[in-house]
mmCIF file of C-alpha atoms in Angstrom:
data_model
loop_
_atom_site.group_PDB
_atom_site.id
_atom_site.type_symbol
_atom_site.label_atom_id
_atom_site.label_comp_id
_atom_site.label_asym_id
_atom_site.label_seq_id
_atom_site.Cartn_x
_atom_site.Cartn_y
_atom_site.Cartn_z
ATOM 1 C CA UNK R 14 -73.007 112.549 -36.082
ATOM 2 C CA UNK R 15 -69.876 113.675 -34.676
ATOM 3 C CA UNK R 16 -69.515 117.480 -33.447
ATOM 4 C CA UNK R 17 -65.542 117.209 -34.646
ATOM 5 C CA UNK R 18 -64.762 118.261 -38.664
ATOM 6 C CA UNK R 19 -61.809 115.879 -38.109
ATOM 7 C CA UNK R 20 -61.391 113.043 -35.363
ATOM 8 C CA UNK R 21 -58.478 111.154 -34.565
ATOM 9 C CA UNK R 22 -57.676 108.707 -31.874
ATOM 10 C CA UNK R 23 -54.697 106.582 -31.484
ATOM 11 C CA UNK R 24 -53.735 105.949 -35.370
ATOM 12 C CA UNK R 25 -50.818 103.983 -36.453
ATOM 13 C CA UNK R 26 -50.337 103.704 -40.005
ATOM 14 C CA UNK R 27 -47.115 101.564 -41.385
ATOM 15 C CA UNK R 28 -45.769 101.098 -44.845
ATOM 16 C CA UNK R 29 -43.962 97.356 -45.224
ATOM 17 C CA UNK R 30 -44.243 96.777 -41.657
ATOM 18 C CA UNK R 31 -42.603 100.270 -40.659
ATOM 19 C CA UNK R 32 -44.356 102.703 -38.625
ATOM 20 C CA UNK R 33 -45.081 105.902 -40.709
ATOM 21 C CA UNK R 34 -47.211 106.955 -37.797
ATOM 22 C CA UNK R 35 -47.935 106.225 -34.250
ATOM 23 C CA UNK R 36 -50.787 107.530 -31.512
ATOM 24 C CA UNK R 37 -52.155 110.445 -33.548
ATOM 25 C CA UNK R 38 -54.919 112.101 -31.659
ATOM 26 C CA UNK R 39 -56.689 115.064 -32.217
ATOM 27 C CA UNK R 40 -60.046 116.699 -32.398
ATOM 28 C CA UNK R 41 -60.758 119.531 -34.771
ATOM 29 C CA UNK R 42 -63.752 121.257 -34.414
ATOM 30 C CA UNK R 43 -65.751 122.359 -38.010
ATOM 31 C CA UNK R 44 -64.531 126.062 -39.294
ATOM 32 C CA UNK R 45 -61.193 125.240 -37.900
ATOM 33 C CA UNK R 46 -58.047 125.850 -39.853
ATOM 34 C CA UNK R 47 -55.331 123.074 -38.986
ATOM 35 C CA UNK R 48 -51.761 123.319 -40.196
ATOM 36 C CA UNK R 49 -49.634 119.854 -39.793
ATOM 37 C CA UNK R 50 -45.614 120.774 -39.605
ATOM 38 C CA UNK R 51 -42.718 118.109 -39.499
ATOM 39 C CA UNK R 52 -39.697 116.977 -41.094
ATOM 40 C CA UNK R 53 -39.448 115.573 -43.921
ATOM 41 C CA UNK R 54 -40.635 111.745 -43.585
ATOM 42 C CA UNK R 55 -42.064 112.981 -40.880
ATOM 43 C CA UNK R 56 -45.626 111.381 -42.007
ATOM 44 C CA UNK R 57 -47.570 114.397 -42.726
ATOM 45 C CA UNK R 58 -48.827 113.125 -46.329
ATOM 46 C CA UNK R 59 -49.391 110.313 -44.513
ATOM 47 C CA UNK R 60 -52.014 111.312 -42.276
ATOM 48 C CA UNK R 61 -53.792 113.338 -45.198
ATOM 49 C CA UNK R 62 -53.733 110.399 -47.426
ATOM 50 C CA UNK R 63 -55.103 108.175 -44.466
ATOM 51 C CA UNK R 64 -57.696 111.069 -44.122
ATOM 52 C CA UNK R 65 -59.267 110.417 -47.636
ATOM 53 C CA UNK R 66 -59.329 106.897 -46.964
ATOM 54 C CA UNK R 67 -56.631 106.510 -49.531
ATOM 55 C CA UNK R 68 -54.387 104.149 -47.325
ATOM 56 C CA UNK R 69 -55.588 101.883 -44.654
ATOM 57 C CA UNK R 70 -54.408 102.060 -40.696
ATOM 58 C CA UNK R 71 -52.828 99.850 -39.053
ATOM 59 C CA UNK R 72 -55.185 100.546 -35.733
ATOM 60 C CA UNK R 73 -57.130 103.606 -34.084
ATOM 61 C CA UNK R 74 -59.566 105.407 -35.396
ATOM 62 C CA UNK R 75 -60.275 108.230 -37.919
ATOM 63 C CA UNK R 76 -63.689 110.118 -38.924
ATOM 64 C CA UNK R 77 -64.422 113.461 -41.184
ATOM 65 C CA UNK R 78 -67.425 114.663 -40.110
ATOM 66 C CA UNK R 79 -67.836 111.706 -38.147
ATOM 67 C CA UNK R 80 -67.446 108.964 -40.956
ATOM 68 C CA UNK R 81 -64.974 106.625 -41.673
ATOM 69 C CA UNK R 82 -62.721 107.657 -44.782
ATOM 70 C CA UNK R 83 -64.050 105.598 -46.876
ATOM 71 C CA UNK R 84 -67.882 106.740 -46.353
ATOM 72 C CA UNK R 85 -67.403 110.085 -46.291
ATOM 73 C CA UNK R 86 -70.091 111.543 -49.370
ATOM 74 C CA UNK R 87 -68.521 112.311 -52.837
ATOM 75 C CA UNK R 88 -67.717 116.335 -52.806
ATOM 76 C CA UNK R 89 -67.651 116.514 -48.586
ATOM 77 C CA UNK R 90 -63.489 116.864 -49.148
ATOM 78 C CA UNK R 91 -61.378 118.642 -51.544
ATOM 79 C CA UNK R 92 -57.516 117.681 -52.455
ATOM 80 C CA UNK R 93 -55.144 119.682 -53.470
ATOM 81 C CA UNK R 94 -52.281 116.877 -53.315
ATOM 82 C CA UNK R 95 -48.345 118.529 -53.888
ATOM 83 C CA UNK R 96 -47.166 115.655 -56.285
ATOM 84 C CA UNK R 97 -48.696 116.488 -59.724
ATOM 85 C CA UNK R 98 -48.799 113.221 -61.243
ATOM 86 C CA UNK R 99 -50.497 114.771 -64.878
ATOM 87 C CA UNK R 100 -48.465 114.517 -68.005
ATOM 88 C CA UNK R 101 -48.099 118.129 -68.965
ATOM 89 C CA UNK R 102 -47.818 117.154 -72.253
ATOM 90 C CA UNK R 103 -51.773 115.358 -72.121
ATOM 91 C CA UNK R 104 -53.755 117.906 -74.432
ATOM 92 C CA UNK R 105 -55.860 119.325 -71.828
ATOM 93 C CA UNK R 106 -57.579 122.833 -70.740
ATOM 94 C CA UNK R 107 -57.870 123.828 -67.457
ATOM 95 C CA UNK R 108 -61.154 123.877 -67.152
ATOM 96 C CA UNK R 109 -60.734 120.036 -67.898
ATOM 97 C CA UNK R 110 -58.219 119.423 -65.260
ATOM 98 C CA UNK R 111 -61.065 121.901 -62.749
ATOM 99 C CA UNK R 112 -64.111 119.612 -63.612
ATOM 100 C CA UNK R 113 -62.313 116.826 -62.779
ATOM 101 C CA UNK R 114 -63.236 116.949 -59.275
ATOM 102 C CA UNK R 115 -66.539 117.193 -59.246
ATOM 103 C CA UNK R 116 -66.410 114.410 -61.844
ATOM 104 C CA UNK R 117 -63.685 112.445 -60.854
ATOM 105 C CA UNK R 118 -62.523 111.168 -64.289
ATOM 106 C CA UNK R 119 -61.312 112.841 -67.313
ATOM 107 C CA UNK R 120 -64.152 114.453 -69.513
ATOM 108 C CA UNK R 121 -64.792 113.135 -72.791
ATOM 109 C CA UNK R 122 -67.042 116.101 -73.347
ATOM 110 C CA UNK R 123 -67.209 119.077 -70.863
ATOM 111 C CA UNK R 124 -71.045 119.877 -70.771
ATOM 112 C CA UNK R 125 -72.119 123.586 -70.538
ATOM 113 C CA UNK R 126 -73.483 123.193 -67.032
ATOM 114 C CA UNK R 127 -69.918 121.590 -65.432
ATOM 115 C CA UNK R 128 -67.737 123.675 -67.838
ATOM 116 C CA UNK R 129 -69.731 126.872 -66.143
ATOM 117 C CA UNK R 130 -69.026 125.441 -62.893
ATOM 118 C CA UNK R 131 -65.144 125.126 -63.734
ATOM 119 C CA UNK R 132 -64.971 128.539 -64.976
ATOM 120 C CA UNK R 133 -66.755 129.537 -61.831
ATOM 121 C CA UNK R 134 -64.157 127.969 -59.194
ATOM 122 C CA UNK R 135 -61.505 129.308 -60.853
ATOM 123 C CA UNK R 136 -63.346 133.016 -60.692
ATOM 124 C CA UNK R 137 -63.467 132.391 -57.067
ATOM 125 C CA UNK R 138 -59.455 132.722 -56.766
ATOM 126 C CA UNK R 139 -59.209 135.134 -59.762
ATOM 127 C CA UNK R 140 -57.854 132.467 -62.386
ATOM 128 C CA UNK R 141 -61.067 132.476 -64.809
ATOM 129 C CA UNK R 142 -57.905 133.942 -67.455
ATOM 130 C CA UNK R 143 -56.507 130.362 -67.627
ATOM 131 C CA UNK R 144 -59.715 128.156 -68.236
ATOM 132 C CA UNK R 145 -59.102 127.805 -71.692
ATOM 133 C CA UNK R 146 -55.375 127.303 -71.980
ATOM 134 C CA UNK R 147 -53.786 123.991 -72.103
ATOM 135 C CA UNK R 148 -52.188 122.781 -69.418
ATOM 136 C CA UNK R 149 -48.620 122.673 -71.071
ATOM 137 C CA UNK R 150 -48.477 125.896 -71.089
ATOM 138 C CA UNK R 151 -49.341 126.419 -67.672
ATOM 139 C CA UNK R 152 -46.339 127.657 -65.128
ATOM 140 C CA UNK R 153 -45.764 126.384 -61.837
ATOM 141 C CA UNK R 154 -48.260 128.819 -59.959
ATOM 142 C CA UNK R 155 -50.568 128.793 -62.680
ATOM 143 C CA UNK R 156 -51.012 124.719 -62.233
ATOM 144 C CA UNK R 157 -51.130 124.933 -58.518
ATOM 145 C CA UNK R 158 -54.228 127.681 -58.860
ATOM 146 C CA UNK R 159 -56.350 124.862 -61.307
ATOM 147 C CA UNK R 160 -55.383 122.624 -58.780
ATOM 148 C CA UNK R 161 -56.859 124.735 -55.853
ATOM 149 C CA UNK R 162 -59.607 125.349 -57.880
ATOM 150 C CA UNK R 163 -60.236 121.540 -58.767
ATOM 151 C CA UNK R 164 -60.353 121.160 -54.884
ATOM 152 C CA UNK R 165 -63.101 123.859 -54.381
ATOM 153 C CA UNK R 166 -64.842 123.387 -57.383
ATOM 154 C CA UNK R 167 -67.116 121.657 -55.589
ATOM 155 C CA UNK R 168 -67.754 123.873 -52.849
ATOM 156 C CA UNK R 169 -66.661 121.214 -49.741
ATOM 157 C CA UNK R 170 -67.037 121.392 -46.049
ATOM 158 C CA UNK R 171 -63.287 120.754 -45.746
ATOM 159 C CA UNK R 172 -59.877 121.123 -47.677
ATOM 160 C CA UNK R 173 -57.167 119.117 -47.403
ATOM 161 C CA UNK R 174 -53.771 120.768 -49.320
ATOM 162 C CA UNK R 175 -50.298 119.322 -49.258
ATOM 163 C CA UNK R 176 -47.847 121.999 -49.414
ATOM 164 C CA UNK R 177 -50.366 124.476 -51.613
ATOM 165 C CA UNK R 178 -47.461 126.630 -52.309
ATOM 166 C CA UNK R 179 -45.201 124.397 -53.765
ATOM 167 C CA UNK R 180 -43.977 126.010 -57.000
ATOM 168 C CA UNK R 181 -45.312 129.671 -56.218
ATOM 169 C CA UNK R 182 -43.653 132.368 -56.100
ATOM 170 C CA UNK R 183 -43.977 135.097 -52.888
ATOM 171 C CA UNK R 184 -46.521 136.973 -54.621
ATOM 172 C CA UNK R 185 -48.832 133.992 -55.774
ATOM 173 C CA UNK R 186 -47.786 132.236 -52.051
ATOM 174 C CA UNK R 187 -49.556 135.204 -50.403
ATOM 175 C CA UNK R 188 -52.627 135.602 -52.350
ATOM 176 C CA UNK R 189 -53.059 131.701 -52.236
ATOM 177 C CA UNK R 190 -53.410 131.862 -48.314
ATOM 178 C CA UNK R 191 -55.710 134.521 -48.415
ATOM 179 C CA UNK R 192 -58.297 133.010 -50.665
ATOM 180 C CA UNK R 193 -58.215 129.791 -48.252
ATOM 181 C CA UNK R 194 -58.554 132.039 -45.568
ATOM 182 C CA UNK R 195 -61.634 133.720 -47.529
ATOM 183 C CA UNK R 196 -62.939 130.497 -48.307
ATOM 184 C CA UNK R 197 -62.953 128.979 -44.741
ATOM 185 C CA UNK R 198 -64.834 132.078 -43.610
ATOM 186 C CA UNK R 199 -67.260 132.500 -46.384
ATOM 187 C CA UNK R 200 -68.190 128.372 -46.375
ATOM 188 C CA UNK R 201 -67.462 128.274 -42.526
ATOM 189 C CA UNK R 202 -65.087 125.619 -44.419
ATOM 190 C CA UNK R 203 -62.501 123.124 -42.657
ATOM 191 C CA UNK R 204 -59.214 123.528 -44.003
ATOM 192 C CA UNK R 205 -56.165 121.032 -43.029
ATOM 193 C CA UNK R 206 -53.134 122.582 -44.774
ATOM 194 C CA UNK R 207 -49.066 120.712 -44.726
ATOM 195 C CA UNK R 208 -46.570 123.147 -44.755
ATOM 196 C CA UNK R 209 -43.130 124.701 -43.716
ATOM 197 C CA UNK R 210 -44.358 128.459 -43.503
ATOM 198 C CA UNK R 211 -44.267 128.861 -40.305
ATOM 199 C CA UNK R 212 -44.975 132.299 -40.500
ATOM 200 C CA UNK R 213 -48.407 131.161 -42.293
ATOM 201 C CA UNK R 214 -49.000 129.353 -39.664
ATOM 202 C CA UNK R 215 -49.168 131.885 -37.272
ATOM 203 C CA UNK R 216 -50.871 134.466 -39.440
ATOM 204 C CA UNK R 217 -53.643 131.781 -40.717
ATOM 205 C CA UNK R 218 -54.401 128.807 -38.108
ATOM 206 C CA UNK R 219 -56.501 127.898 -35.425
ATOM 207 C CA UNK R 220 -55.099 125.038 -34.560
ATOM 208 C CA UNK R 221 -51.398 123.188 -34.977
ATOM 209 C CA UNK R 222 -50.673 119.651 -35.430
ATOM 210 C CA UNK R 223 -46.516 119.101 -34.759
ATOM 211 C CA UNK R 224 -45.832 115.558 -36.488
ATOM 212 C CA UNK R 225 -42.318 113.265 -36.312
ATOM 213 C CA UNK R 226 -43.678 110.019 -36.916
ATOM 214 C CA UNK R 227 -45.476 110.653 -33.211
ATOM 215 C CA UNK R 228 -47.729 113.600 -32.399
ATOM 216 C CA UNK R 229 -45.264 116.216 -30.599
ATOM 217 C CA UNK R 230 -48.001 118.390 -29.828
ATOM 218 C CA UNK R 231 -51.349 119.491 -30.987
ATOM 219 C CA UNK R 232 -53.503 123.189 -29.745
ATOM 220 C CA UNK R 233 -53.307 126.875 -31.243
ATOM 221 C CA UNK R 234 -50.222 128.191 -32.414
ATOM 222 C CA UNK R 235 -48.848 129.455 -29.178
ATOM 223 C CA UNK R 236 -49.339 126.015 -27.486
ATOM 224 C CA UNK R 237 -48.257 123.980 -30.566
ATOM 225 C CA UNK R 238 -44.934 125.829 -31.706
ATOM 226 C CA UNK R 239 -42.659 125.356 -28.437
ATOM 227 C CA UNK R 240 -38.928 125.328 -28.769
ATOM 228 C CA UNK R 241 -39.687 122.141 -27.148
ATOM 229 C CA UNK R 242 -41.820 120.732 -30.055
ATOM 230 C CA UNK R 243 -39.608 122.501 -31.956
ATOM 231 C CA UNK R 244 -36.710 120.497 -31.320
ATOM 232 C CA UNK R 245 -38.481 117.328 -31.050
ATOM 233 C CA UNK R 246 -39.653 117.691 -34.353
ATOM 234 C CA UNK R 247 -36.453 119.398 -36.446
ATOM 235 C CA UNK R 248 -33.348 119.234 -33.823
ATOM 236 C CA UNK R 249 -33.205 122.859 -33.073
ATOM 237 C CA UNK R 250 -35.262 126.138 -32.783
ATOM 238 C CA UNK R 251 -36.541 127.608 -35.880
ATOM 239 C CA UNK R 252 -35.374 131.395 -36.450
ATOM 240 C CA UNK R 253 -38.403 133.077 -36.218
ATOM 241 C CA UNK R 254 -41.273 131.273 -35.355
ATOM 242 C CA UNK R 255 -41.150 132.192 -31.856
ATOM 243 C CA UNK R 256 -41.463 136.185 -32.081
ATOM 244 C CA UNK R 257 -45.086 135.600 -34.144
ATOM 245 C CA UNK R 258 -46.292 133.751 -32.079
ATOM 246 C CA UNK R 259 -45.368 134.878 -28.453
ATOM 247 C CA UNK R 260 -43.176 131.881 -27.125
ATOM 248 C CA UNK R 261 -39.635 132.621 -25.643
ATOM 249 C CA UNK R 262 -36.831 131.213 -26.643
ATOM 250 C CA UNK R 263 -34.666 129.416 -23.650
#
């Protein structure tokens, strides 16, 4: 069994015969807290979906908790994706929409026993208020909370999230990153996060992966978010980054 939550050498991935992603490496060890930053395009869904074993690679290697993708145990990984693909209109409480991943399908029924254990993730990140409403009347925070709790419900040794705060406002943003952060401590939990904060970057992560089709760089914060990477990856210097985080600007 592998020592590394997350191990990656030399992945390519391509869509239609174009490279989406090319010489990934990486090794994150388990507790760690790993935020991947690019562009858009950049291929950052990409390697998350690859991750899950949800697209194939075009060569290399990848292992979670030193399995391939597609072996990794049911309820090992949690996914909270950013593209909502659920009708809001579907008549369905959010206690549904929690359950389904530990049961990964739609209840017919919702038993006492899993509907407990819905209710129970979203108590962990102070939602229990919306397990009974339907999700059309859900707002944009609201949905990505059911979501985060759908990803936890079953209590996994690591959490993938694509953009978690997409659709939240400052308020909601904030208290999101601190019940990941409370959840990776309490679990000694994985967590591999997408996002443009850099500023929760800095505040939150062990470790940085800087993505633009190519790994750019990859270490903590200060040896991840160079004005070198930095440029690589966006064409210029971001405004702030640099004064969280220690690094000089040239």
């Amino acid at each position: 069994m592998s020592t590394h939550a997350l191990e990656i050498a030399g992945l390519s991935v391509q869509y239609n015969g174009q490279i989406a992603l090319e010489e990934v490496n990486l090794a994150l060890p388990e507790g760690a807290f790993l935020s991947v930053v690019g562009p858009n395009g950049a291929g950052k869904s990409t390697l998350l979906r690859t991750a899950l074993g949800l697209i194939p690679h075009a060569k290399g290697r990848i292992e979670v908790f030193g399995n391939t993708p597609k072996n990794v145990p049911s309820g090992v990984v949690g996914y909270v994706p950013q593209i909502k693909t659920l009708d809001r209109r579907f008549p369905a409480l959010a206690c549904e929409l929690v359950a389904t991943g530990l049961l990964k399908r739609w209840p017919g029924r919702l038993s006492a026993s899993v509907k407990s254990r819905a209710i129970s993730a979203l108590k962990s990140i102070g939602a229990d208020y919306l397990a009974d409403r339907t999700v059309s009347r859900l707002s944009g925070g609201e949905l990505q909370k059911v979501y985060l709790a759908r990803g936890l419900i079953a209590e996994p040794r690591m959490v993938m999230l694509d953009e978690p705060a997409t659709g939240v406002d400052i308020a909601g943003e904030s208290d999101m990153y601190d019940l990941l952060g409370h959840y990776q401590r309490e679990k000694n939990a994985t967590v591999v996060m997408i996002t443009h904060d850099l500023n929760a970057v800095c505040h939150l992560c062990t470790h940085v992966l800087v993505l633009n089709r190519r790994q750019l760089s990859f270490g903590s914060p200060t040896e991840a978010l160079t004005d070198d990477s930095m440029r690589r990856a966006f064409g210029h210097v971001g405004h702030d980054h640099a004064m969280f985080i220690g690094v000089k600007h040239d």
